[in-house]
Tab-separated table of C-alpha atoms in Angstrom:
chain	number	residue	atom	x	y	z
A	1409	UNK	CA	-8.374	-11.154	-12.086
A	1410	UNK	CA	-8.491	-7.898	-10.673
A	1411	UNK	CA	-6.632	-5.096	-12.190
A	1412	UNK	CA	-5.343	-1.686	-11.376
A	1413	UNK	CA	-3.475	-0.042	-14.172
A	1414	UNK	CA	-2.207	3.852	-13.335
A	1415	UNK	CA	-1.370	6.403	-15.549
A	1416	UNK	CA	1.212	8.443	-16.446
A	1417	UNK	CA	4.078	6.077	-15.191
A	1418	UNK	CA	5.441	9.558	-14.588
A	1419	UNK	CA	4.966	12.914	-14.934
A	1420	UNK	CA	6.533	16.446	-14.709
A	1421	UNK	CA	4.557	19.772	-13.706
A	1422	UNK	CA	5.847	23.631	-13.079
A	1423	UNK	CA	4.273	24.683	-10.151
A	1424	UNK	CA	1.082	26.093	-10.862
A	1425	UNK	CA	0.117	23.965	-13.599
A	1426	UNK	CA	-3.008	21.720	-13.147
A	1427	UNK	CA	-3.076	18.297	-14.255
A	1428	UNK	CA	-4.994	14.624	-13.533
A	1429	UNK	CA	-3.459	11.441	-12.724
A	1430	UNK	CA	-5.815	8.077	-14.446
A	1431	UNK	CA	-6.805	4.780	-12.547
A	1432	UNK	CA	-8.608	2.213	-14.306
A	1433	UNK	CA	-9.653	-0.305	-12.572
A	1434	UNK	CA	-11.090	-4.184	-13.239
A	1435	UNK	CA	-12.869	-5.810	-9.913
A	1436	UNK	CA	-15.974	-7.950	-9.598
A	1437	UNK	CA	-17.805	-6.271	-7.069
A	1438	UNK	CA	-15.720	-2.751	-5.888
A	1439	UNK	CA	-15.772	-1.765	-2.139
A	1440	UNK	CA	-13.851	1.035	-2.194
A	1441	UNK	CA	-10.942	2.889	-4.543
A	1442	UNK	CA	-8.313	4.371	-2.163
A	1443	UNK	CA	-5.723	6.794	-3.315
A	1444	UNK	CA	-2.425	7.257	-1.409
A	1445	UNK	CA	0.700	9.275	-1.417
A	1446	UNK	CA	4.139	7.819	-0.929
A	1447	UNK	CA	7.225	10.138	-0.198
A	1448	UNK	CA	10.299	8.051	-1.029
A	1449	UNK	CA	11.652	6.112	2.163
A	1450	UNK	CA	8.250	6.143	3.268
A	1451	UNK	CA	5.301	4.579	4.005
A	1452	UNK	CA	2.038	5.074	1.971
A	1453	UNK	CA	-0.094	7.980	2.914
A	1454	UNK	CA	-3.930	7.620	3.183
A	1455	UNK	CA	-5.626	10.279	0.783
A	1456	UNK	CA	-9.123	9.659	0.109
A	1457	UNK	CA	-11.567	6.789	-0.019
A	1458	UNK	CA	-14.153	6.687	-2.782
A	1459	UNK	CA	-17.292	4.166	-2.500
A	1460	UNK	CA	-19.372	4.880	-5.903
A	1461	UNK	CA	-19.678	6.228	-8.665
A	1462	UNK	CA	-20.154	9.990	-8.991
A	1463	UNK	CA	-18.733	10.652	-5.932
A	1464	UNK	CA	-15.756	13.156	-5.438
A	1465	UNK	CA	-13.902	13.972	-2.225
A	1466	UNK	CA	-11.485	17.150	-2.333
A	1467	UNK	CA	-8.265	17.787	0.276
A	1468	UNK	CA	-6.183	21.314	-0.640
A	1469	UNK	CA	-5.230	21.302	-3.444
A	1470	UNK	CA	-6.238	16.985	-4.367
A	1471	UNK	CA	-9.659	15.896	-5.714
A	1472	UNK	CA	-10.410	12.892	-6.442
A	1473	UNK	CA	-13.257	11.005	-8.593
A	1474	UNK	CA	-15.008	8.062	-10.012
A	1475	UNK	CA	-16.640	6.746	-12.107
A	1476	UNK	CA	-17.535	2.769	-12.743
A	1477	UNK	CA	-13.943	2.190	-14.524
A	1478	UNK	CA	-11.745	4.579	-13.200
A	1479	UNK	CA	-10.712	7.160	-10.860
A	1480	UNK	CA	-9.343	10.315	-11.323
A	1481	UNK	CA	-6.975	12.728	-8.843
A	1482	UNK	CA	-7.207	16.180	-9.915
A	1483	UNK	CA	-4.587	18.384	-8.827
A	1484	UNK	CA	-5.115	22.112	-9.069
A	1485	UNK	CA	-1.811	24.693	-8.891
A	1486	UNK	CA	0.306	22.029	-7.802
A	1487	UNK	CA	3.382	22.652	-4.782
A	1488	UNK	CA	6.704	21.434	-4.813
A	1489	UNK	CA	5.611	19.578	-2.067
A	1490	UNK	CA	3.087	17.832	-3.949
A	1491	UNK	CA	6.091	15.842	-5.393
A	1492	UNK	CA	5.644	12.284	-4.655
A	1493	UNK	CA	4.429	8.653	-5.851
A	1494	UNK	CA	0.319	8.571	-6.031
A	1495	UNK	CA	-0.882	5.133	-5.805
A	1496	UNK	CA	-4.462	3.874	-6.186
A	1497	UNK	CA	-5.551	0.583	-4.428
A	1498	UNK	CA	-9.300	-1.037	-4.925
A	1499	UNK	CA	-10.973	-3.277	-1.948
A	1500	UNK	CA	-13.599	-5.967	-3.149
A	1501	UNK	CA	-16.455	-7.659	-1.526
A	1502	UNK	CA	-14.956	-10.869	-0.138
A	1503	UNK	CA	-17.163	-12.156	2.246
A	1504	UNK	CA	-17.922	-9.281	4.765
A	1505	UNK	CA	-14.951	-7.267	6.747
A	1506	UNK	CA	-11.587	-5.594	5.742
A	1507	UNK	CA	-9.916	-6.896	2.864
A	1508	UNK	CA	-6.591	-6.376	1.441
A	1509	UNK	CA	-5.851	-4.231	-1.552
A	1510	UNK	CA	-4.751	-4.713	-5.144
A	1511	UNK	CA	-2.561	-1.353	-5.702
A	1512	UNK	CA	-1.658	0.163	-9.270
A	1513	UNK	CA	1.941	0.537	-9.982
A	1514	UNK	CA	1.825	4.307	-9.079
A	1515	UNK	CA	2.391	7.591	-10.695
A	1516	UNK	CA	5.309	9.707	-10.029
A	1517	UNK	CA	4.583	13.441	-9.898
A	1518	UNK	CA	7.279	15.981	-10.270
A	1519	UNK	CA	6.584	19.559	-9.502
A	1520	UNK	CA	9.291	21.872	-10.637
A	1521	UNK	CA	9.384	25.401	-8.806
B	109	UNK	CA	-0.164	6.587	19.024
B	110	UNK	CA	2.976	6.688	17.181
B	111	UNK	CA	1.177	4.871	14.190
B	112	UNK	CA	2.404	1.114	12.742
B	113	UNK	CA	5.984	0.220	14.065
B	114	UNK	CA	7.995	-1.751	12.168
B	115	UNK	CA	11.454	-3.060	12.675
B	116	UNK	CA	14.070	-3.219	11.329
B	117	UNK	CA	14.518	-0.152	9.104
B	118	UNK	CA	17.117	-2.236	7.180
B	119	UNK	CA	18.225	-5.780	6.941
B	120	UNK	CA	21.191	-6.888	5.168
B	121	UNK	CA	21.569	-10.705	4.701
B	122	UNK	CA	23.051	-13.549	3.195
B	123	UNK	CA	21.233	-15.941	0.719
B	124	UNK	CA	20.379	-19.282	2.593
B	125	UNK	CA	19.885	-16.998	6.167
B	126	UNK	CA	16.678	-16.621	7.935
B	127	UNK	CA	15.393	-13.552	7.781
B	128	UNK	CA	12.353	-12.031	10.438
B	129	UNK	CA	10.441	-9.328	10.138
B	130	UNK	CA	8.664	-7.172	12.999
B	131	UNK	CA	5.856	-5.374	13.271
B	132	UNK	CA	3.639	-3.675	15.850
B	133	UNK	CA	0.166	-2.518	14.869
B	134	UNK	CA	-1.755	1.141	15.919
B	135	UNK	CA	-3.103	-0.106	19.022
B	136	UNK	CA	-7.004	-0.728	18.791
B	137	UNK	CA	-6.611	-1.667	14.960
B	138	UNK	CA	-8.195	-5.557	14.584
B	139	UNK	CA	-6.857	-5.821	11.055
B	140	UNK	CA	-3.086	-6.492	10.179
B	141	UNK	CA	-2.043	-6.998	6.468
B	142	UNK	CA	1.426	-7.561	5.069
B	143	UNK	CA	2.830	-5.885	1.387
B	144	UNK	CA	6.031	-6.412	-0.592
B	145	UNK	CA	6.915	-3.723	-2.880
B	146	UNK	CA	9.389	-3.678	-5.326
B	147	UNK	CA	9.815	-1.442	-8.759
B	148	UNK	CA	8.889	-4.596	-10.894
B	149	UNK	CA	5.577	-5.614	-8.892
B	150	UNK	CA	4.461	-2.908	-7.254
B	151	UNK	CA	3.244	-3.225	-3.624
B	152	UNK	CA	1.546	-6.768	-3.272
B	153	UNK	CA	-0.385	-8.017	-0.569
B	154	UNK	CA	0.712	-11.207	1.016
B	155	UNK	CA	-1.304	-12.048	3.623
B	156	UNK	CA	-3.511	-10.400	5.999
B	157	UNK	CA	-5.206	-11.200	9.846
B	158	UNK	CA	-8.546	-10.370	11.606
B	159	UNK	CA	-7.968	-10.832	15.546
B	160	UNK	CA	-4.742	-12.146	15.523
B	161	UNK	CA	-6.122	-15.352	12.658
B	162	UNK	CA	-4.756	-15.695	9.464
B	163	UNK	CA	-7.402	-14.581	7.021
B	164	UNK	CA	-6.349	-14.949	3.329
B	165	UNK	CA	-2.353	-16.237	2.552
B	166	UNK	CA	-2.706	-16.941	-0.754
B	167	UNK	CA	-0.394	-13.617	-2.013
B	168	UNK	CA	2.569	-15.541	0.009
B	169	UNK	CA	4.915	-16.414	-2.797
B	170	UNK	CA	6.072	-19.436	-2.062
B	171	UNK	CA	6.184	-21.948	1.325
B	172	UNK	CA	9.670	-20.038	2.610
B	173	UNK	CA	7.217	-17.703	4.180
B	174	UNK	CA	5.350	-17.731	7.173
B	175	UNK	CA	4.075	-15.078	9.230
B	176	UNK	CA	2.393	-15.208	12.379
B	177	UNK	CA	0.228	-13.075	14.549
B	178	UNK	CA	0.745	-14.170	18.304
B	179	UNK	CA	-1.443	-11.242	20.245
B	180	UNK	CA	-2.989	-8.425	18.735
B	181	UNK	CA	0.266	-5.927	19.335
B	182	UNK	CA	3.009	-8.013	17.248
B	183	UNK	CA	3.087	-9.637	13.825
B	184	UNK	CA	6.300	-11.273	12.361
B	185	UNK	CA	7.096	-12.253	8.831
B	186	UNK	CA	9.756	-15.026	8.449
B	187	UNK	CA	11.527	-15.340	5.361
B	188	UNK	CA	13.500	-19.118	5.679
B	189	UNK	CA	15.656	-19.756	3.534
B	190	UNK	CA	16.147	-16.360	1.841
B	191	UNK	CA	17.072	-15.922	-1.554
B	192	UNK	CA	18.590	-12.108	-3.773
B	193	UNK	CA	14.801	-12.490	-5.347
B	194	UNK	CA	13.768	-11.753	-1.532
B	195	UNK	CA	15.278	-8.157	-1.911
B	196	UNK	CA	12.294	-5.252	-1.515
B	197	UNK	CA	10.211	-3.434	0.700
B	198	UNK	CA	8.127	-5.211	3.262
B	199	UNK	CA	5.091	-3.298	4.698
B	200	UNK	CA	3.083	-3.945	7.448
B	201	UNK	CA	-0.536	-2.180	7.835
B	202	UNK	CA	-3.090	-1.956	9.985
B	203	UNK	CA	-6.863	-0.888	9.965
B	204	UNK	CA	-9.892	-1.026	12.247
B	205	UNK	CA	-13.318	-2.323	11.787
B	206	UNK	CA	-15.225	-4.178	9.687
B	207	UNK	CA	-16.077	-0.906	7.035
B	208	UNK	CA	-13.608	-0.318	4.517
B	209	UNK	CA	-11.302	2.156	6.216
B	210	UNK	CA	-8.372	3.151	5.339
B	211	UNK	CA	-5.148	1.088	5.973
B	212	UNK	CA	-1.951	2.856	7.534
B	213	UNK	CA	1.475	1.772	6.849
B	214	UNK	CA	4.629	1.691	8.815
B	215	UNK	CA	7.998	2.916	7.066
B	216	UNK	CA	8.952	-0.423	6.060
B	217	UNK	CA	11.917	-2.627	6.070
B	218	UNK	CA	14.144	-3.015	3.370
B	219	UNK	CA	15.249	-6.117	3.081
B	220	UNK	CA	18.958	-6.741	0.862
B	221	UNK	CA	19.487	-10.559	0.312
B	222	UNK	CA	23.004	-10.599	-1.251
């Protein structure tokens, strides 16, 4: 069965301070990680998309990596408005096309001014 | 485009009502999925179509849900009966192409079954 497992649950920065959320991840066959941020009331957020291993992908003040069991999202001098609920999702070979994703349960990031 | 529409914002029912959720995909986008998220679970997929067909159900919990895809600009999920264990966020999403790109998500409807 395909697992997604995120952590911390939760987590509290000052502004400024660096820091790296964890995804491991257990799927036959990986397509593509996906990392999203969710504000509360809101939607999810596309981030990045990651397709193999070694490859990183960088937005402001976000990267994010991977390796063959889990994903990291790096965030460097963190904003207030960084403050929200990352999620990571994996897609699997299913037979060609889109497929849905199996999301973690999300990490909530706190940055204190 | 004004991205994935979904509607209602909020829906407040009764156990034993019927329940239907709306939802209107970025125009151009042949993919459609459904999620349910709630603090216990997570978000969940629950089904998801390709052109307007049904592609993979099996994340529907149980037969008091049906959804249904009649053109490729509206989606509805039907909850019938509804039950308290009904109460969470529903999602609707939408993607184009065959390559993995990325999904994007309405605002939801949260759904209160009391």
């Amino acid at each position: 069965e395909d697992q997604v497992t995120q952590s911390p649950e939760a987590l509290r920065l000052q502004e400024g301070e660096s820091s790296s959320l964890n995804c491991s991840y257990t799927v036959s066959g990986l397509r593509g990680l996906f990392w999203y941020r969710q504000d509360p009331g809101k939607g999810p957020e596309f981030l990045f998309t990651l397709y193999s291993a070694g490859e990183e992908k960088e937005k402001e003040r976000l990267k994010a990596t991977l390796t063959k069991k889990e994903s990291f999202l790096h965030i460097t001098a963190p904003k207030p408005e960084d403050s929200a609920t990352y999620l990571c999702a994996v897609s699997k070979y299913s037979g060609g096309g889109a497929d849905g994703l199996t999301f973690g349960k999300g990490t909530h990031l706190i940055i204190q001014p | 485009d004004a991205g994935v529409i979904q509607s209602p914002r909020h829906e407040v029912t009764e156990m034993g009502q019927e329940v239907t959720l709306r939802c209107k995909p970025i125009s151009g986008h042949d993919y459609l999925f459904w999620y349910r998220q709630t603090m216990m679970r997570g978000l969940e997929l629950l089904i998801y179509f390709n052109n307007n067909v049904p592609i993979d159900d099996s994340g529907m919990p149980e037969d008091r849900f049906s959804a249904k895809m009649p053109n490729a600009s509206f989606s509805t999920l039907k909850i019938q009966p509804s039950e308290p264990r009904d109460s969470a966020v529903y999602f609707c999403a939408s993607s184009h192409g065959d390559e993995n790109t990325e999904a994007f998500f309405g605002q939801g409807t949260r759904l209160t079954v009391v």
